[in-house]
mmCIF file of C-alpha atoms in Angstrom:
data_model
loop_
_atom_site.group_PDB
_atom_site.id
_atom_site.type_symbol
_atom_site.label_atom_id
_atom_site.label_comp_id
_atom_site.label_asym_id
_atom_site.label_seq_id
_atom_site.Cartn_x
_atom_site.Cartn_y
_atom_site.Cartn_z
ATOM 1 C CA GLN O 1 -16.799 21.163 19.438
ATOM 2 C CA VAL O 2 -16.116 20.987 15.705
ATOM 3 C CA GLN O 3 -17.812 18.139 13.875
ATOM 4 C CA LEU O 4 -17.390 16.988 10.286
ATOM 5 C CA GLN O 5 -19.897 14.425 9.039
ATOM 6 C CA GLU O 6 -19.317 12.688 5.709
ATOM 7 C CA SER O 7 -21.989 10.915 3.695
ATOM 8 C CA GLY O 8 -22.486 9.493 0.219
ATOM 9 C CA GLY O 9 -20.076 6.587 0.152
ATOM 10 C CA GLY O 10 -21.014 3.126 -1.021
ATOM 11 C CA LEU O 11 -20.368 0.211 -3.349
ATOM 12 C CA VAL O 12 -20.322 1.062 -7.041
ATOM 13 C CA GLN O 13 -19.096 -0.473 -10.279
ATOM 14 C CA PRO O 14 -16.146 0.787 -12.339
ATOM 15 C CA GLY O 15 -17.181 3.778 -14.414
ATOM 16 C CA ASP O 16 -19.910 4.850 -12.005
ATOM 17 C CA SER O 17 -20.153 8.170 -10.182
ATOM 18 C CA LEU O 18 -20.606 9.126 -6.536
ATOM 19 C CA ARG O 19 -20.947 12.431 -4.725
ATOM 20 C CA LEU O 20 -19.583 12.689 -1.222
ATOM 21 C CA SER O 21 -20.892 15.361 1.125
ATOM 22 C CA CYS O 22 -19.431 16.773 4.316
ATOM 23 C CA ALA O 23 -21.369 18.863 6.799
ATOM 24 C CA VAL O 24 -19.240 21.013 9.092
ATOM 25 C CA SER O 25 -20.434 22.473 12.368
ATOM 26 C CA PRO O 26 -20.163 25.031 13.843
ATOM 27 C CA ARG O 27 -19.040 27.803 11.487
ATOM 28 C CA THR O 28 -15.887 28.569 13.470
ATOM 29 C CA TYR O 29 -13.578 27.413 10.683
ATOM 30 C CA ASN O 30 -15.614 28.719 7.772
ATOM 31 C CA THR O 31 -12.702 30.761 6.385
ATOM 32 C CA TYR O 32 -10.366 27.778 6.286
ATOM 33 C CA ALA O 33 -9.649 25.517 3.342
ATOM 34 C CA ARG O 34 -11.381 22.170 3.041
ATOM 35 C CA GLY O 35 -10.019 18.923 1.728
ATOM 36 C CA TRP O 36 -10.858 15.332 0.966
ATOM 37 C CA PHE O 37 -8.307 12.682 1.867
ATOM 38 C CA ARG O 38 -8.447 8.958 1.274
ATOM 39 C CA GLN O 39 -6.803 5.955 2.856
ATOM 40 C CA ALA O 40 -6.758 2.440 1.465
ATOM 41 C CA PRO O 41 -5.746 -0.558 3.616
ATOM 42 C CA GLY O 42 -1.999 -0.571 4.245
ATOM 43 C CA LYS O 43 -1.489 2.832 2.629
ATOM 44 C CA ASP O 44 -1.008 6.381 3.838
ATOM 45 C CA ARG O 45 -3.811 8.891 4.107
ATOM 46 C CA ASP O 46 -3.323 11.196 1.131
ATOM 47 C CA LEU O 47 -4.916 14.443 0.007
ATOM 48 C CA VAL O 48 -7.161 13.826 -2.980
ATOM 49 C CA ALA O 49 -8.658 17.288 -3.469
ATOM 50 C CA GLY O 50 -8.602 20.638 -1.692
ATOM 51 C CA ILE O 51 -10.439 23.928 -2.025
ATOM 52 C CA SER O 52 -9.715 27.407 -0.677
ATOM 53 C CA TRP O 53 -12.200 29.071 1.626
ATOM 54 C CA ARG O 54 -13.760 31.196 -1.108
ATOM 55 C CA GLY O 55 -13.610 28.334 -3.577
ATOM 56 C CA GLY O 56 -11.398 30.145 -6.063
ATOM 57 C CA SER O 57 -8.449 27.761 -5.815
ATOM 58 C CA THR O 58 -8.451 23.993 -5.993
ATOM 59 C CA TYR O 59 -5.943 21.163 -5.812
ATOM 60 C CA TYR O 60 -6.252 17.632 -7.190
ATOM 61 C CA ALA O 61 -3.965 14.670 -6.863
ATOM 62 C CA ASP O 62 -2.702 13.482 -10.232
ATOM 63 C CA ALA O 63 -4.599 10.196 -9.913
ATOM 64 C CA VAL O 64 -7.981 11.962 -9.857
ATOM 65 C CA LYS O 65 -7.471 15.001 -12.099
ATOM 66 C CA GLY O 66 -10.198 15.274 -14.686
ATOM 67 C CA ARG O 67 -12.450 12.804 -12.833
ATOM 68 C CA PHE O 68 -13.061 14.372 -9.404
ATOM 69 C CA THR O 69 -14.449 17.817 -8.622
ATOM 70 C CA ILE O 70 -14.399 19.464 -5.201
ATOM 71 C CA SER O 71 -16.822 22.243 -4.331
ATOM 72 C CA ARG O 72 -18.136 24.005 -1.255
ATOM 73 C CA ASP O 73 -21.201 25.915 -0.145
ATOM 74 C CA ASN O 74 -20.189 28.293 2.630
ATOM 75 C CA ALA O 75 -23.749 29.406 3.242
ATOM 76 C CA GLU O 76 -24.659 25.821 4.118
ATOM 77 C CA ASN O 77 -21.257 24.930 5.600
ATOM 78 C CA MET O 78 -20.926 21.992 3.207
ATOM 79 C CA VAL O 79 -18.145 20.597 1.060
ATOM 80 C CA TYR O 80 -18.629 18.072 -1.750
ATOM 81 C CA LEU O 81 -16.580 15.687 -3.816
ATOM 82 C CA LEU O 82 -18.055 14.587 -7.123
ATOM 83 C CA MET O 83 -16.290 11.460 -8.331
ATOM 84 C CA ASN O 84 -16.778 10.360 -11.935
ATOM 85 C CA ASP O 85 -15.441 7.363 -13.847
ATOM 86 C CA LEU O 86 -14.558 5.565 -10.643
ATOM 87 C CA LYS O 87 -11.868 2.902 -10.746
ATOM 88 C CA PRO O 88 -11.077 0.028 -8.375
ATOM 89 C CA ASP O 89 -7.969 1.965 -7.239
ATOM 90 C CA ASP O 90 -10.290 4.681 -5.920
ATOM 91 C CA SER O 91 -11.557 2.270 -3.255
ATOM 92 C CA ALA O 92 -10.704 3.695 0.164
ATOM 93 C CA ILE O 93 -12.091 5.426 3.198
ATOM 94 C CA TYR O 94 -12.623 9.073 2.306
ATOM 95 C CA TYR O 95 -12.168 11.719 4.980
ATOM 96 C CA CYS O 96 -13.280 15.321 4.987
ATOM 97 C CA ALA O 97 -10.913 17.759 6.697
ATOM 98 C CA ILE O 98 -10.418 21.394 7.658
ATOM 99 C CA LEU O 99 -7.030 22.585 6.418
ATOM 100 C CA ASP O 100 -4.776 25.592 6.608
ATOM 101 C CA TYR O 101 -4.211 25.545 2.840
ATOM 102 C CA TYR O 102 -6.088 23.935 -0.065
ATOM 103 C CA ASP O 103 -2.945 22.180 -1.357
ATOM 104 C CA GLY O 104 -2.401 20.420 1.948
ATOM 105 C CA ALA O 105 0.395 22.657 3.218
ATOM 106 C CA GLY O 106 0.210 23.558 6.879
ATOM 107 C CA LYS O 107 -1.948 21.827 9.406
ATOM 108 C CA VAL O 108 -5.043 19.646 9.330
ATOM 109 C CA HIS O 109 -7.217 21.044 12.086
ATOM 110 C CA HIS O 110 -10.054 18.550 12.163
ATOM 111 C CA TRP O 111 -11.035 15.266 10.532
ATOM 112 C CA GLY O 112 -14.321 13.643 9.818
ATOM 113 C CA GLN O 113 -14.913 10.001 10.691
ATOM 114 C CA GLY O 114 -14.749 8.850 7.090
ATOM 115 C CA THR O 115 -17.001 7.199 4.541
ATOM 116 C CA GLN O 116 -16.179 3.998 2.685
ATOM 117 C CA VAL O 117 -16.049 3.989 -1.107
ATOM 118 C CA THR O 118 -15.700 0.611 -2.796
ATOM 119 C CA VAL O 119 -15.397 0.269 -6.566
ATOM 120 C CA SER O 120 -15.807 -3.288 -7.718
ATOM 121 C CA SER O 121 -17.442 -5.263 -10.490
#
């Protein structure tokens, strides 16, 4: 059974940074893209960042370009999301996912349970 476990969320102030981590087990989907989605109350779940299986291609939503960085460590079966200069609009539940393609095309195969990020002064 595939499991994705996110960690690293929390309550921070505007301008702060956070790094989210996602541990994926087992390695069955190691050659698939990974992505981070987020969902705020009353809104859709949207792709924030995606990365190809070798890490050579990335996608970022316009709202986070220049502030967020996605990375992955295939040896450790981990994917990360470094979030800098956080804004209140970044507050949401963040979900790690296994994707067909790093830009969100195709299918989402598995979801994590999510980690809450709250940005507030």
